[in-house]
Coordinates of C-alpha atoms and ligand atoms in Angstrom, one line a residue:
X20 CA 151.6 102.5 96.2
X21 CA 150.3 105.2 98.5
X22 CA 153.4 107.3 98.0
X23 CA 154.0 107.9 101.5
X24 CA 156.8 109.9 103.0
X25 CA 159.3 108.5 105.6
X26 CA 157.1 109.1 108.6
X27 CA 154.2 107.4 106.7
X28 CA 156.4 104.4 105.6
X29 CA 157.5 104.0 109.2
X30 CA 153.9 104.2 110.7
X31 CA 152.9 101.6 108.1
X32 CA 155.8 99.3 109.0
X33 CA 154.4 99.5 112.5
X34 CA 151.0 98.5 111.6
X35 CA 152.4 95.5 109.6
X36 CA 154.4 94.5 112.6
X37 CA 151.1 94.7 114.9
X38 CA 149.1 92.9 112.3
X39 CA 151.5 90.2 111.8
X40 CA 151.9 89.4 115.4
X41 CA 148.6 90.1 117.7
X42 CA 146.0 90.4 114.9
X43 CA 147.4 87.3 112.9
X44 CA 147.6 85.1 116.2
X45 CA 144.0 85.9 117.3
X46 CA 142.0 86.3 114.1
X47 CA 141.0 82.8 113.8
X48 CA 139.6 82.6 117.4
X49 CA 138.1 86.2 117.0
X50 CA 136.2 84.9 113.9
X51 CA 135.3 81.2 115.1
X52 CA 133.9 82.5 118.6
X53 CA 132.7 86.0 117.3
X54 CA 134.5 87.6 120.0
X55 CA 135.9 91.2 120.3
X56 CA 139.5 91.3 119.4
X57 CA 140.5 92.9 122.6
X58 CA 144.1 92.2 122.4
X59 CA 144.4 93.4 118.8
X60 CA 142.5 96.7 119.9
X61 CA 144.8 97.1 122.8
X62 CA 148.0 96.6 120.4
X63 CA 146.6 99.5 118.3
X64 CA 146.1 101.7 121.4
X65 CA 149.7 100.9 122.8
X66 CA 151.3 101.6 119.4
X67 CA 149.7 105.0 119.1
X68 CA 147.1 104.2 116.2
X69 CA 144.1 105.8 118.1
X70 CA 145.3 109.2 117.1
X71 CA 146.7 108.5 113.6
X72 CA 144.7 111.3 112.0
X73 CA 144.6 113.7 114.9
X74 CA 146.7 116.8 115.0
X75 CA 149.9 116.8 116.9
X76 CA 148.5 119.4 119.2
X77 CA 146.4 116.9 120.9
X78 CA 149.1 114.2 120.7
X79 CA 148.1 112.8 117.2
X80 CA 150.2 111.8 114.4
X81 CA 148.5 114.2 111.9
X82 CA 148.5 111.6 109.2
X83 CA 146.4 112.2 105.9
X84 CA 143.9 109.7 104.4
X85 CA 146.7 107.9 102.2
X86 CA 148.5 106.9 105.6
X87 CA 145.2 105.8 107.1
X88 CA 144.3 103.8 103.9
X89 CA 147.8 102.0 103.9
X90 CA 147.6 101.2 107.7
X91 CA 143.9 99.7 107.3
X92 CA 145.1 97.6 104.5
X93 CA 147.9 96.1 106.5
X94 CA 145.4 95.3 109.5
X95 CA 142.7 93.8 107.1
X96 CA 145.0 91.5 105.7
X97 CA 145.3 89.7 109.2
X98 CA 142.0 90.4 110.9
X99 CA 139.2 92.4 109.2
X100 CA 137.1 92.5 112.3
X101 CA 139.8 94.6 113.9
X102 CA 140.3 96.8 110.8
X103 CA 136.7 97.5 110.9
X104 CA 136.7 98.7 114.7
X105 CA 139.3 100.7 113.6
X106 CA 137.8 102.4 110.8
X107 CA 134.7 103.0 112.8
X108 CA 136.8 104.6 115.3
X109 CA 138.9 106.8 113.0
X110 CA 135.7 108.0 111.2
X111 CA 133.8 108.9 114.4
X112 CA 137.0 110.7 115.7
X113 CA 136.9 112.9 112.6
X114 CA 133.3 113.9 113.4
X115 CA 134.6 114.8 116.9
X116 CA 137.7 116.7 115.6
X117 CA 135.6 118.7 113.0
X118 CA 133.0 119.6 115.7
X119 CA 132.3 123.3 116.2
X120 CA 130.1 122.7 119.3
X121 CA 131.3 120.0 121.6
X122 CA 132.5 121.2 125.0
X123 CA 135.8 119.8 126.1
X124 CA 136.9 118.7 122.6
X125 CA 140.4 119.2 123.1
X126 CA 140.6 117.1 126.2
X127 CA 138.5 114.3 124.4
X128 CA 140.9 114.1 121.5
X129 CA 143.9 114.1 123.8
X130 CA 142.4 111.0 125.5
X131 CA 141.7 109.5 121.9
X132 CA 145.2 110.3 120.8
X133 CA 146.5 108.6 124.0
X134 CA 144.6 105.5 123.3
X135 CA 142.4 105.8 126.3
X136 CA 139.2 106.3 124.5
X137 CA 137.4 104.2 121.7
X138 CA 134.7 105.7 119.8
X139 CA 132.5 104.5 117.0
X140 CA 129.6 105.5 114.7
X141 CA 125.8 104.9 115.8
X142 CA 124.1 106.0 112.5
X143 CA 122.0 103.2 111.2
X144 CA 118.3 102.8 113.0
X145 CA 115.8 100.2 112.6
X146 CA 113.4 102.8 111.0
X147 CA 116.0 104.3 108.5
X148 CA 117.7 101.0 107.8
X149 CA 120.6 101.6 105.4
X150 CA 119.4 105.2 104.7
X151 CA 121.7 106.6 107.4
X152 CA 121.5 110.1 106.1
X153 CA 117.7 110.0 107.2
X154 CA 117.4 109.1 110.9
X155 CA 114.0 108.7 112.4
X156 CA 115.0 109.4 116.2
X157 CA 114.8 112.9 117.0
X158 CA 116.3 115.0 119.9
X159 CA 113.7 117.0 122.0
X160 CA 114.3 119.8 124.3
X161 CA 114.9 118.5 127.8
X162 CA 114.8 122.0 129.5
X163 CA 117.8 124.0 130.7
X164 CA 119.1 124.1 127.1
X165 CA 119.6 120.2 127.3
X166 CA 118.2 117.6 124.9
X167 CA 116.7 114.1 125.5
X168 CA 116.4 111.4 123.0
X169 CA 115.2 108.0 122.4
X170 CA 116.4 105.8 119.5
X171 CA 116.8 102.2 118.2
X172 CA 120.2 102.0 116.7
X173 CA 120.3 98.8 114.7
X174 CA 124.0 98.2 114.3
X175 CA 126.9 99.8 116.4
X176 CA 130.4 98.3 115.7
X177 CA 132.1 97.9 119.2
X178 CA 128.9 98.4 120.9
X179 CA 129.9 97.1 124.3
X180 CA 133.4 98.1 124.1
X181 CA 133.4 101.8 122.8
X182 CA 133.6 104.6 125.3
X183 CA 131.5 106.7 123.2
X184 CA 129.2 106.8 120.3
X185 CA 129.0 109.4 117.6
X186 CA 125.1 109.4 116.9
X187 CA 122.6 111.1 114.7
X188 CA 119.2 112.1 115.1
X189 CA 116.7 114.8 113.9
X190 CA 116.9 118.1 115.3
X191 CA 114.0 119.3 117.4
X192 CA 110.8 120.1 115.3
X193 CA 112.6 118.9 112.3
X194 CA 110.6 119.3 109.0
X195 CA 112.4 116.4 107.2
X196 CA 114.8 113.7 108.3
X197 CA 117.8 115.5 106.5
X198 CA 117.3 118.2 109.2
X199 CA 119.6 116.3 111.6
X200 CA 122.2 116.9 114.2
X201 CA 125.2 114.7 115.3
X202 CA 125.8 114.2 119.1
X203 CA 128.0 112.2 121.4
X204 CA 126.8 109.5 123.6
X205 CA 128.7 108.1 126.8
X206 CA 128.4 104.4 126.5
X207 CA 127.6 104.2 130.3
X208 CA 125.0 107.0 130.4
X209 CA 121.7 106.3 132.0
X210 CA 119.2 104.9 129.4
X211 CA 121.8 103.2 127.0
X212 CA 120.8 99.6 126.6
X213 CA 123.2 97.3 124.4
X214 CA 121.5 94.5 122.8
X215 CA 122.6 90.8 122.2
X216 CA 126.1 90.3 120.9
X217 CA 126.6 90.2 117.1
X218 CA 126.6 87.0 115.3
X219 CA 127.2 87.6 111.6
X220 CA 128.2 86.0 108.4
X221 CA 131.4 88.0 108.6
X222 CA 133.3 90.5 110.6
X223 CA 132.2 88.3 113.5
X224 CA 134.5 90.0 116.0
X225 CA 133.4 93.6 115.7
X226 CA 130.6 93.5 118.1
X227 CA 128.2 95.3 115.7
X228 CA 125.2 95.1 118.1
X229 CA 121.8 96.9 118.4
X230 CA 121.9 99.8 120.7
X231 CA 118.6 101.3 122.3
X232 CA 118.6 104.8 123.8
X233 CA 115.8 105.3 126.2
X234 CA 115.3 108.8 127.2
X235 CA 118.9 109.4 127.2
X236 CA 120.1 113.1 128.3
X237 CA 122.2 114.9 125.8
X238 CA 124.0 117.9 127.2
X239 CA 123.9 121.0 124.9
X240 CA 127.7 120.8 125.1
X241 CA 127.5 117.3 123.7
X242 CA 126.3 118.2 120.3
X243 CA 128.8 117.6 117.6
X244 CA 127.1 119.9 115.1
X245 CA 124.8 122.9 115.0
X246 CA 121.2 121.9 114.9
X247 CA 120.3 121.2 111.3
X248 CA 124.0 120.5 110.2
X249 CA 124.2 116.7 110.9
X250 CA 123.5 115.6 107.3
X251 CA 126.3 117.7 106.0
X252 CA 128.9 116.4 108.8
X253 CA 127.8 112.9 107.9
X254 CA 128.3 113.3 104.1
X255 CA 131.2 115.8 103.9
X256 CA 133.2 114.9 107.3
X257 CA 132.5 111.3 108.2
X258 CA 131.7 109.6 104.7
X259 CA 135.1 110.3 103.1
X260 CA 137.0 108.7 106.0
X261 CA 134.7 105.8 106.3
X262 CA 134.9 105.4 102.4
X263 CA 138.6 105.3 102.4
X264 CA 138.8 103.1 105.3
X265 CA 136.3 100.5 104.0
X266 CA 137.8 100.7 100.6
X267 CA 141.2 99.9 102.3
X268 CA 139.7 97.3 104.3
X269 CA 138.2 95.7 101.1
X270 CA 141.6 96.0 99.4
X271 CA 143.5 94.3 102.2
X272 CA 141.0 91.3 102.0
X273 CA 141.7 91.2 98.2
X274 CA 145.3 91.2 98.7
X275 CA 145.3 88.5 101.5
X276 CA 143.1 86.5 98.9
X277 CA 145.6 87.0 96.3
X278 CA 148.5 85.7 98.6
X279 CA 146.7 82.8 99.9
X280 CA 145.5 81.6 96.6
X281 CA 149.1 82.1 95.0
X282 CA 150.6 80.0 97.9
X283 CA 148.1 77.3 97.7
X284 CA 148.5 77.1 93.6
X285 CA 152.3 77.0 94.1
X286 CA 152.3 74.0 96.6
X287 CA 149.1 71.9 96.0
X288 CA 150.4 68.8 94.1
X289 CA 148.7 66.1 91.8
X290 CA 150.8 63.0 92.9
X291 CA 149.6 61.1 89.8
X292 CA 151.1 63.5 87.3
X293 CA 153.7 65.0 89.6
X294 CA 152.3 68.5 88.6
X295 CA 151.1 71.3 90.9
X296 CA 147.8 73.3 90.8
X297 CA 149.7 76.2 89.1
X298 CA 150.3 74.1 86.0
X299 CA 146.5 74.4 85.2
X300 CA 146.0 77.5 83.1
X301 CA 142.5 77.9 84.2
X302 CA 143.7 78.4 87.9
X303 CA 146.4 80.9 86.7
X304 CA 144.0 82.8 84.7
X305 CA 141.7 83.2 87.8
X306 CA 144.7 84.4 89.8
X307 CA 145.7 86.9 87.3
X308 CA 142.2 88.3 87.2
X309 CA 142.1 88.4 90.9
X310 CA 145.4 90.4 90.9
X311 CA 144.2 92.9 88.2
X312 CA 141.1 93.7 90.2
X313 CA 143.1 94.2 93.4
X314 CA 145.6 96.3 91.9
X315 CA 143.1 98.4 90.0
X316 CA 141.3 99.2 93.1
X317 CA 144.1 100.1 95.0
X318 CA 145.4 102.4 92.4
X319 CA 141.9 104.3 92.4
X320 CA 142.1 104.6 96.2
X321 CA 145.7 105.8 96.0
X322 CA 144.6 108.4 93.5
X323 CA 141.5 109.4 95.6
X324 CA 143.7 109.8 98.7
X325 CA 146.1 112.0 97.0
X326 CA 143.1 114.2 95.6
X327 CA 141.7 114.4 99.0
X328 CA 144.8 116.4 100.0
X329 CA 144.1 119.1 97.4
X330 CA 140.3 118.6 96.8
X331 CA 138.4 119.7 93.6
X332 CA 134.9 119.3 92.4
X333 CA 135.7 115.7 91.3
X334 CA 137.1 114.7 94.7
X335 CA 133.8 113.4 96.2
X336 CA 132.9 111.5 93.1
X337 CA 136.2 109.7 93.4
X338 CA 135.7 109.1 97.2
X339 CA 132.4 107.2 96.2
X340 CA 133.9 105.4 93.3
X341 CA 137.0 104.3 95.3
X342 CA 134.9 102.6 97.9
X343 CA 132.4 101.0 95.1
X344 CA 135.3 99.6 93.3
X345 CA 136.8 98.3 96.4
X346 CA 133.8 96.5 97.7
X347 CA 133.0 95.2 94.3
X348 CA 136.5 94.0 93.8
X349 CA 136.8 92.2 97.2
X350 CA 133.7 90.2 96.8
X351 CA 134.7 89.1 93.2
X352 CA 138.3 88.5 94.2
X353 CA 137.4 86.4 97.3
X354 CA 134.8 84.6 95.2
X355 CA 137.5 83.7 92.6
X356 CA 139.7 82.4 95.2
X357 CA 137.2 80.2 96.5
X358 CA 136.8 78.7 93.1
X359 CA 140.5 78.6 92.2
X360 CA 141.4 76.7 95.5
X361 CA 138.7 74.3 95.6
X362 CA 137.7 72.4 98.5
X363 CA 140.8 73.4 100.3
X364 CA 139.3 77.0 100.4
X365 CA 135.8 75.6 101.4
X366 CA 137.4 74.2 104.4
X367 CA 138.9 76.3 107.0
X368 CA 142.6 75.4 106.4
X369 CA 143.4 78.1 104.2
X370 CA 141.6 81.1 105.5
X371 CA 140.0 81.9 102.3
X372 CA 136.6 81.4 103.3
X373 CA 137.0 83.9 106.1
X374 CA 138.0 86.2 103.7
X375 CA 135.1 85.4 101.4
X376 CA 132.8 86.0 104.4
X377 CA 134.4 89.3 105.8
X378 CA 134.4 90.8 102.2
X379 CA 130.6 90.6 102.0
X380 CA 130.1 92.8 104.9
X381 CA 131.4 95.8 103.0
X382 CA 128.8 95.5 100.3
X383 CA 125.7 95.8 102.6
X384 CA 127.3 98.5 105.0
X385 CA 125.9 101.9 104.2
X386 CA 126.3 103.6 101.8
X387 CA 125.8 99.9 100.3
X388 CA 127.1 99.2 96.6
X389 CA 123.5 99.9 95.5
X390 CA 123.5 103.5 97.1
X391 CA 127.2 104.1 95.7
X392 CA 126.0 103.2 92.3
X393 CA 123.0 105.5 92.5
X394 CA 125.0 108.2 93.9
X395 CA 127.7 108.1 91.2
X396 CA 124.9 107.8 88.5
X397 CA 123.1 110.7 89.8
X398 CA 126.4 113.0 90.0
X399 CA 127.5 112.0 86.7
X400 CA 124.0 113.0 85.1
X401 CA 123.7 116.3 87.2
X402 CA 121.0 115.2 89.5
X403 CA 121.2 116.0 93.2
X404 CA 122.1 113.2 95.5
X405 CA 118.7 113.0 97.3
Ligands
LIG656 C1 129.2 94.1 109.9 C2 128.5 95.3 110.0 C3 128.9 96.5 110.7 C4 127.9 97.5 110.9 N1 128.5 98.5 111.7 C5 127.7 99.8 111.6 C6 128.1 100.7 112.5 O1 129.0 100.6 113.3 N2 127.3 101.8 112.6 C7 126.2 102.0 111.9 O2 125.6 103.1 112.0 N3 125.9 101.0 111.1 C8 126.5 99.9 110.9 N4 126.2 98.9 109.9 C9 124.7 99.0 109.4 C10 125.0 99.1 107.9 O3 125.6 100.6 107.7 C11 123.5 99.2 107.1 O4 122.7 100.2 107.8 C12 122.8 98.0 107.4 O5 123.8 96.8 107.0 C13 121.5 98.0 106.6 O6 121.1 96.7 106.8 P1 119.4 96.6 106.2 O7 118.9 95.1 106.3 O8 118.6 97.6 107.1 O9 119.3 97.1 104.6 P2 118.2 97.9 103.8 O10 118.1 99.2 103.9 O11 117.0 97.0 104.2 O12 118.6 97.3 102.4 C14 118.4 96.1 101.7 C15 118.8 96.2 100.3 O13 118.3 97.2 99.6 C16 119.2 98.0 98.9 N5 118.7 99.4 99.0 C17 118.4 100.2 100.2 N6 118.2 101.4 99.8 C18 118.3 101.5 98.6 C19 118.1 102.5 97.5 N7 117.6 103.7 97.9 N8 118.4 102.1 96.3 C20 118.8 101.0 95.8 N9 118.9 100.0 96.7 C21 118.6 100.2 97.8 C22 120.6 98.0 99.9 O14 121.6 98.0 99.1 C23 120.5 96.3 100.3 O15 121.0 95.7 99.1 C24 126.8 97.8 109.8 C25 126.5 96.6 109.3 C26 127.3 95.4 109.1 C27 126.7 94.3 108.3

């Protein structure tokens, strides 16, 4: 589907192996206990996935978005919480890699590529809600060229486990929330306070907890962008990787729902008539619909990731559409799976209810389905995004 070269195929094989062993064996407990999937994240560290998209100069594998998409799709089929943690890590890593200002950038990227540093995004705030592009927190001058900030970050995936957060704030004396800056926060820095653990409907293992920053000192060398360049970095650097990653996660969930439904329809038996569930045409029709939506979404994502390698004016629109199509498909496909498999899906035995719950997170993560529709509609009618 993603037209990978031999190196890319070998990487995806490796992702499939990790997903089929460690992720598959811990996913149910990760979900039921809402516990961070340490073993799965460790397996990704050990297998070299932390530096998948980083350049070989820092020890990375230099892989493009299409390989990232194919890897995430494999992970999400087994444990979407782990896939989400990984998507946030890679998206934040791209902000670090693109930074023109970070002191010690090469050393940090080497640590990431070696699997010794997990990072994540801390964009959403209590005050900005899902409008991540408009932070309400602000960096203030702390003297000696340093900065200080306080913020209520509302959801930070891997909050208690990431080594650093890629965070956003308004620049000092900003005239608008769009005059922002990205900066790096050490999770163990003085003033960082992590809230109660995450207890959500889906993606229950990903520890997306609130984090409060209380007068946290930010050295000038920890700025990830120039002052005022935060919104551009969020939209042009982070968003494409986040969109591809979350689209792939949604596609993985859809694929898992198609497989589980197909298995159940092929084995569930009515003893009185000696027939199988698959003998009912309405259930076959639901499965066909599920498959069509899944493959449409995967094809759009594959097209988008190829376009990202030689971008033109339409590429950003495809990126937004690929995420929108995938999160819509995953909510619809997992809903159809629940209906096709009946009470067996409603109970935990088939694992379909977990896919159904996990798929709903993609819809509300910013940019949400509403934002994406608005952005795409504005772009198609020649209006500015904001
Ligand atoms: C599992 C999970 C993990 C997350 N992880 C992270 C993370 O690691 N880092 C991070 O920064 N954030 C993270 N988030 C936060 C996420 O990106 C959103 O910011 C959050 O879900 C917004 O919730 P809210 O209640 O504030 O939404 P609200 O902003 O209150 O939105 C409520 C509804 O209004 C709609 N809406 C909002 N604005 C508009 C508009 N302009 N036009 C039309 N409709 C609109 C929304 O689509 C939504 O349906 C995570 C969220 C979840 C669920």
